[in-house]
């Protein structure tokens, strides 16, 4: 056993030497590292919806709100809008055809009530974007809406790395507040 352990040490050292060295950070004029664009890999794509759902439900649980479930229709509406914001090159709640979030949710056949939509234009991860939404009252209220039951979440990443995020919360009963649109 000791012999196998001793023989594996050179192999581990050789493998460690093959790993690429991390790139040094690019520094801005102030000497601080500049942020790097978050590139969504194919592995990330398969997990991002569920990571976001888990994070949203953890936040909702802490606030005493019921958990959400992913909804295919809301995901489709979110994906359509994320791509459309990129085409328009501006983060806003209306489609290039003039559609509102409510109309987009109806178009995809969602049977519930659209309670709110959060959008973002960023180079950050989905969890950093969610954290930013939680800092703003309007977008936090969409995420923590007590009447929420369903979640739609999607993104569109441009070749330059910019990501357009859309999160939609839907439910079976209207919120006590008006439908929310957060940025």
PDB file of C-alpha atoms in Angstrom:
ATOM      1  CA  UNK A   1       0.000   0.000   0.000  1.00  0.00           C
ATOM      2  CA  UNK A   2       2.793   2.410   0.897  1.00  0.00           C
ATOM      3  CA  UNK A   3       4.606   1.514  -2.329  1.00  0.00           C
ATOM      4  CA  UNK A   4       1.510   2.407  -4.455  1.00  0.00           C
ATOM      5  CA  UNK A   5       1.169   5.672  -2.564  1.00  0.00           C
ATOM      6  CA  UNK A   6       4.828   6.568  -3.139  1.00  0.00           C
ATOM      7  CA  UNK A   7       4.583   5.687  -6.845  1.00  0.00           C
ATOM      8  CA  UNK A   8       1.491   7.853  -7.298  1.00  0.00           C
ATOM      9  CA  UNK A   9       3.208  11.019  -5.990  1.00  0.00           C
ATOM     10  CA  UNK A  10       5.297  11.603  -9.150  1.00  0.00           C
ATOM     11  CA  UNK A  11       2.207  10.986 -11.286  1.00  0.00           C
ATOM     12  CA  UNK A  12       0.234  13.580  -9.330  1.00  0.00           C
ATOM     13  CA  UNK A  13       3.093  16.071  -9.588  1.00  0.00           C
ATOM     14  CA  UNK A  14       3.307  15.527 -13.361  1.00  0.00           C
ATOM     15  CA  UNK A  15      -0.442  16.064 -13.741  1.00  0.00           C
ATOM     16  CA  UNK A  16      -0.314  19.216 -11.634  1.00  0.00           C
ATOM     17  CA  UNK A  17       2.415  20.605 -13.867  1.00  0.00           C
ATOM     18  CA  UNK A  18       0.165  20.103 -16.927  1.00  0.00           C
ATOM     19  CA  UNK A  19      -2.635  22.293 -15.578  1.00  0.00           C
ATOM     20  CA  UNK A  20      -2.722  25.704 -17.230  1.00  0.00           C
ATOM     21  CA  UNK A  21      -1.687  28.569 -15.033  1.00  0.00           C
ATOM     22  CA  UNK A  22      -4.544  30.940 -14.190  1.00  0.00           C
ATOM     23  CA  UNK A  23      -4.564  34.107 -16.239  1.00  0.00           C
ATOM     24  CA  UNK A  24      -3.417  37.155 -14.309  1.00  0.00           C
ATOM     25  CA  UNK A  25      -6.209  39.680 -13.818  1.00  0.00           C
ATOM     26  CA  UNK A  26      -6.406  42.639 -16.164  1.00  0.00           C
ATOM     27  CA  UNK A  27      -6.022  45.796 -14.126  1.00  0.00           C
ATOM     28  CA  UNK A  28      -7.958  49.007 -14.643  1.00  0.00           C
ATOM     29  CA  UNK A  29      -6.531  52.533 -14.390  1.00  0.00           C
ATOM     30  CA  UNK A  30      -7.193  52.475 -10.643  1.00  0.00           C
ATOM     31  CA  UNK A  31      -5.046  49.352 -10.223  1.00  0.00           C
ATOM     32  CA  UNK A  32      -8.026  47.157  -9.350  1.00  0.00           C
ATOM     33  CA  UNK A  33      -8.830  44.008 -11.337  1.00  0.00           C
ATOM     34  CA  UNK A  34     -11.403  44.502 -14.100  1.00  0.00           C
ATOM     35  CA  UNK A  35     -14.364  42.119 -14.047  1.00  0.00           C
ATOM     36  CA  UNK A  36     -14.321  39.271 -16.523  1.00  0.00           C
ATOM     37  CA  UNK A  37     -17.315  38.334 -18.610  1.00  0.00           C
ATOM     38  CA  UNK A  38     -19.074  35.216 -17.390  1.00  0.00           C
ATOM     39  CA  UNK A  39     -19.167  32.756 -20.267  1.00  0.00           C
ATOM     40  CA  UNK A  40     -22.039  30.290 -20.096  1.00  0.00           C
ATOM     41  CA  UNK A  41     -20.752  26.825 -20.977  1.00  0.00           C
ATOM     42  CA  UNK A  42     -22.870  23.904 -22.144  1.00  0.00           C
ATOM     43  CA  UNK A  43     -22.461  22.336 -18.686  1.00  0.00           C
ATOM     44  CA  UNK A  44     -23.710  25.564 -17.093  1.00  0.00           C
ATOM     45  CA  UNK A  45     -26.727  25.699 -19.418  1.00  0.00           C
ATOM     46  CA  UNK A  46     -27.936  22.332 -18.183  1.00  0.00           C
ATOM     47  CA  UNK A  47     -27.737  23.406 -14.531  1.00  0.00           C
ATOM     48  CA  UNK A  48     -28.489  27.128 -14.451  1.00  0.00           C
ATOM     49  CA  UNK A  49     -32.281  26.905 -14.256  1.00  0.00           C
ATOM     50  CA  UNK A  50     -32.068  24.497 -11.327  1.00  0.00           C
ATOM     51  CA  UNK A  51     -29.352  26.495  -9.530  1.00  0.00           C
ATOM     52  CA  UNK A  52     -31.523  29.580  -9.876  1.00  0.00           C
ATOM     53  CA  UNK A  53     -34.663  27.729  -8.772  1.00  0.00           C
ATOM     54  CA  UNK A  54     -32.834  26.392  -5.694  1.00  0.00           C
ATOM     55  CA  UNK A  55     -31.486  29.849  -4.835  1.00  0.00           C
ATOM     56  CA  UNK A  56     -34.886  31.512  -5.323  1.00  0.00           C
ATOM     57  CA  UNK A  57     -36.596  28.873  -3.188  1.00  0.00           C
ATOM     58  CA  UNK A  58     -34.000  29.296  -0.427  1.00  0.00           C
ATOM     59  CA  UNK A  59     -34.704  33.028  -0.399  1.00  0.00           C
ATOM     60  CA  UNK A  60     -38.458  32.382  -0.438  1.00  0.00           C
ATOM     61  CA  UNK A  61     -38.203  29.872   2.398  1.00  0.00           C
ATOM     62  CA  UNK A  62     -36.297  32.401   4.515  1.00  0.00           C
ATOM     63  CA  UNK A  63     -39.085  34.922   3.821  1.00  0.00           C
ATOM     64  CA  UNK A  64     -41.864  32.427   4.638  1.00  0.00           C
ATOM     65  CA  UNK A  65     -43.058  32.163   1.018  1.00  0.00           C
ATOM     66  CA  UNK A  66     -43.999  28.850  -0.620  1.00  0.00           C
ATOM     67  CA  UNK A  67     -41.528  27.312  -3.076  1.00  0.00           C
ATOM     68  CA  UNK A  68     -41.769  27.855  -6.819  1.00  0.00           C
ATOM     69  CA  UNK A  69     -41.547  25.227  -9.528  1.00  0.00           C
ATOM     70  CA  UNK A  70     -40.099  25.652 -12.991  1.00  0.00           C
ATOM     71  CA  UNK A  71     -42.778  26.109 -15.638  1.00  0.00           C
ATOM     72  CA  UNK A  72     -42.043  25.340 -19.303  1.00  0.00           C
ATOM     73  CA  UNK A  73     -44.443  28.003 -20.626  1.00  0.00           C
ATOM     74  CA  UNK A  74     -42.916  30.720 -18.420  1.00  0.00           C
ATOM     75  CA  UNK A  75     -39.419  29.560 -19.434  1.00  0.00           C
ATOM     76  CA  UNK A  76     -40.439  29.971 -23.089  1.00  0.00           C
ATOM     77  CA  UNK A  77     -41.794  33.482 -22.470  1.00  0.00           C
ATOM     78  CA  UNK A  78     -38.601  34.400 -20.570  1.00  0.00           C
ATOM     79  CA  UNK A  79     -36.357  33.014 -23.343  1.00  0.00           C
ATOM     80  CA  UNK A  80     -38.251  34.919 -26.020  1.00  0.00           C
ATOM     81  CA  UNK A  81     -37.933  38.160 -24.104  1.00  0.00           C
ATOM     82  CA  UNK A  82     -34.245  37.697 -23.222  1.00  0.00           C
ATOM     83  CA  UNK A  83     -33.399  37.285 -26.915  1.00  0.00           C
ATOM     84  CA  UNK A  84     -35.678  40.179 -27.895  1.00  0.00           C
ATOM     85  CA  UNK A  85     -34.001  42.549 -25.415  1.00  0.00           C
ATOM     86  CA  UNK A  86     -30.688  41.710 -27.084  1.00  0.00           C
ATOM     87  CA  UNK A  87     -32.155  42.520 -30.502  1.00  0.00           C
ATOM     88  CA  UNK A  88     -33.465  45.840 -29.149  1.00  0.00           C
ATOM     89  CA  UNK A  89     -30.202  46.418 -27.249  1.00  0.00           C
ATOM     90  CA  UNK A  90     -32.010  47.686 -24.181  1.00  0.00           C
ATOM     91  CA  UNK A  91     -33.322  46.109 -20.993  1.00  0.00           C
ATOM     92  CA  UNK A  92     -37.003  46.878 -20.798  1.00  0.00           C
ATOM     93  CA  UNK A  93     -40.245  45.035 -20.295  1.00  0.00           C
ATOM     94  CA  UNK A  94     -41.803  45.534 -23.718  1.00  0.00           C
ATOM     95  CA  UNK A  95     -41.113  43.418 -26.772  1.00  0.00           C
ATOM     96  CA  UNK A  96     -39.990  44.779 -30.107  1.00  0.00           C
ATOM     97  CA  UNK A  97     -43.558  44.103 -31.276  1.00  0.00           C
ATOM     98  CA  UNK A  98     -44.946  46.231 -28.417  1.00  0.00           C
ATOM     99  CA  UNK A  99     -45.975  43.193 -26.350  1.00  0.00           C
ATOM    100  CA  UNK A 100     -46.185  43.440 -22.573  1.00  0.00           C
ATOM    101  CA  UNK A 101     -45.009  40.709 -20.195  1.00  0.00           C
ATOM    102  CA  UNK A 102     -48.651  39.718 -19.655  1.00  0.00           C
ATOM    103  CA  UNK A 103     -49.205  39.299 -23.400  1.00  0.00           C
ATOM    104  CA  UNK A 104     -46.028  37.207 -23.781  1.00  0.00           C
ATOM    105  CA  UNK A 105     -47.116  34.898 -20.967  1.00  0.00           C
ATOM    106  CA  UNK A 106     -50.564  34.509 -22.524  1.00  0.00           C
ATOM    107  CA  UNK A 107     -49.037  33.766 -25.958  1.00  0.00           C
ATOM    108  CA  UNK A 108     -47.149  30.759 -24.615  1.00  0.00           C
ATOM    109  CA  UNK A 109     -50.315  29.350 -23.042  1.00  0.00           C
ATOM    110  CA  UNK A 110     -49.535  29.864 -19.379  1.00  0.00           C
ATOM    111  CA  UNK A 111     -52.684  29.009 -17.418  1.00  0.00           C
ATOM    112  CA  UNK A 112     -51.901  31.035 -14.299  1.00  0.00           C
ATOM    113  CA  UNK A 113     -51.537  34.730 -13.647  1.00  0.00           C
ATOM    114  CA  UNK A 114     -48.282  36.535 -14.383  1.00  0.00           C
ATOM    115  CA  UNK A 115     -47.282  38.185 -11.106  1.00  0.00           C
ATOM    116  CA  UNK A 116     -44.042  39.877 -12.098  1.00  0.00           C
ATOM    117  CA  UNK A 117     -41.010  39.982 -14.348  1.00  0.00           C
ATOM    118  CA  UNK A 118     -37.407  40.861 -13.556  1.00  0.00           C
ATOM    119  CA  UNK A 119     -34.905  41.695 -16.278  1.00  0.00           C
ATOM    120  CA  UNK A 120     -31.219  42.484 -16.392  1.00  0.00           C
ATOM    121  CA  UNK A 121     -28.410  43.265 -18.814  1.00  0.00           C
ATOM    122  CA  UNK A 122     -25.080  42.205 -17.336  1.00  0.00           C
ATOM    123  CA  UNK A 123     -21.855  40.241 -17.670  1.00  0.00           C
ATOM    124  CA  UNK A 124     -22.449  38.512 -14.304  1.00  0.00           C
ATOM    125  CA  UNK A 125     -23.597  35.047 -13.306  1.00  0.00           C
ATOM    126  CA  UNK A 126     -27.202  34.142 -12.634  1.00  0.00           C
ATOM    127  CA  UNK A 127     -26.567  34.111  -8.872  1.00  0.00           C
ATOM    128  CA  UNK A 128     -24.898  37.544  -8.942  1.00  0.00           C
ATOM    129  CA  UNK A 129     -27.871  38.820 -10.937  1.00  0.00           C
ATOM    130  CA  UNK A 130     -30.285  37.281  -8.433  1.00  0.00           C
ATOM    131  CA  UNK A 131     -28.349  38.958  -5.591  1.00  0.00           C
ATOM    132  CA  UNK A 132     -28.653  42.325  -7.367  1.00  0.00           C
ATOM    133  CA  UNK A 133     -32.411  41.791  -7.794  1.00  0.00           C
ATOM    134  CA  UNK A 134     -32.714  41.049  -4.071  1.00  0.00           C
ATOM    135  CA  UNK A 135     -31.153  44.434  -3.219  1.00  0.00           C
ATOM    136  CA  UNK A 136     -33.946  46.352  -4.974  1.00  0.00           C
ATOM    137  CA  UNK A 137     -37.418  46.455  -3.412  1.00  0.00           C
ATOM    138  CA  UNK A 138     -39.368  46.139  -6.689  1.00  0.00           C
ATOM    139  CA  UNK A 139     -37.427  43.158  -8.010  1.00  0.00           C
ATOM    140  CA  UNK A 140     -37.224  41.498  -4.569  1.00  0.00           C
ATOM    141  CA  UNK A 141     -41.033  41.757  -4.286  1.00  0.00           C
ATOM    142  CA  UNK A 142     -41.415  39.848  -7.569  1.00  0.00           C
ATOM    143  CA  UNK A 143     -39.142  37.039  -6.335  1.00  0.00           C
ATOM    144  CA  UNK A 144     -40.777  36.797  -2.899  1.00  0.00           C
ATOM    145  CA  UNK A 145     -44.416  37.252  -3.959  1.00  0.00           C
ATOM    146  CA  UNK A 146     -46.455  35.064  -1.582  1.00  0.00           C
ATOM    147  CA  UNK A 147     -48.865  34.160  -4.399  1.00  0.00           C
ATOM    148  CA  UNK A 148     -46.087  32.835  -6.633  1.00  0.00           C
ATOM    149  CA  UNK A 149     -46.181  29.167  -7.608  1.00  0.00           C
ATOM    150  CA  UNK A 150     -44.318  29.023 -10.932  1.00  0.00           C
ATOM    151  CA  UNK A 151     -40.973  30.307 -12.188  1.00  0.00           C
ATOM    152  CA  UNK A 152     -39.782  31.055 -15.681  1.00  0.00           C
ATOM    153  CA  UNK A 153     -36.096  31.796 -16.081  1.00  0.00           C
ATOM    154  CA  UNK A 154     -34.003  32.260 -19.213  1.00  0.00           C
ATOM    155  CA  UNK A 155     -31.101  34.181 -20.686  1.00  0.00           C
ATOM    156  CA  UNK A 156     -29.485  35.083 -23.956  1.00  0.00           C
ATOM    157  CA  UNK A 157     -25.731  35.563 -24.178  1.00  0.00           C
ATOM    158  CA  UNK A 158     -24.256  37.659 -26.973  1.00  0.00           C
ATOM    159  CA  UNK A 159     -20.874  36.785 -28.538  1.00  0.00           C
ATOM    160  CA  UNK A 160     -19.269  39.668 -26.586  1.00  0.00           C
ATOM    161  CA  UNK A 161     -20.345  37.996 -23.318  1.00  0.00           C
ATOM    162  CA  UNK A 162     -23.235  40.322 -22.433  1.00  0.00           C
ATOM    163  CA  UNK A 163     -26.114  38.373 -20.908  1.00  0.00           C
ATOM    164  CA  UNK A 164     -29.780  39.349 -21.000  1.00  0.00           C
ATOM    165  CA  UNK A 165     -31.658  37.753 -18.091  1.00  0.00           C
ATOM    166  CA  UNK A 166     -35.423  37.358 -17.655  1.00  0.00           C
ATOM    167  CA  UNK A 167     -37.162  35.909 -14.591  1.00  0.00           C
ATOM    168  CA  UNK A 168     -40.964  35.569 -14.493  1.00  0.00           C
ATOM    169  CA  UNK A 169     -43.077  34.601 -11.479  1.00  0.00           C
ATOM    170  CA  UNK A 170     -46.591  33.320 -11.985  1.00  0.00           C
ATOM    171  CA  UNK A 171     -49.310  32.000  -9.723  1.00  0.00           C
ATOM    172  CA  UNK A 172     -52.939  31.026  -9.451  1.00  0.00           C
ATOM    173  CA  UNK A 173     -54.217  34.122  -7.721  1.00  0.00           C
ATOM    174  CA  UNK A 174     -53.456  37.783  -8.203  1.00  0.00           C
ATOM    175  CA  UNK A 175     -51.024  39.449  -5.902  1.00  0.00           C
ATOM    176  CA  UNK A 176     -52.323  42.010  -3.422  1.00  0.00           C
ATOM    177  CA  UNK A 177     -50.041  44.401  -5.293  1.00  0.00           C
ATOM    178  CA  UNK A 178     -50.310  45.338  -8.948  1.00  0.00           C
ATOM    179  CA  UNK A 179     -48.355  43.199 -11.371  1.00  0.00           C
ATOM    180  CA  UNK A 180     -44.698  44.019 -10.771  1.00  0.00           C
ATOM    181  CA  UNK A 181     -42.085  44.769 -13.332  1.00  0.00           C
ATOM    182  CA  UNK A 182     -38.590  44.945 -11.877  1.00  0.00           C
ATOM    183  CA  UNK A 183     -35.404  45.780 -13.723  1.00  0.00           C
TER     184      UNK A 183
END
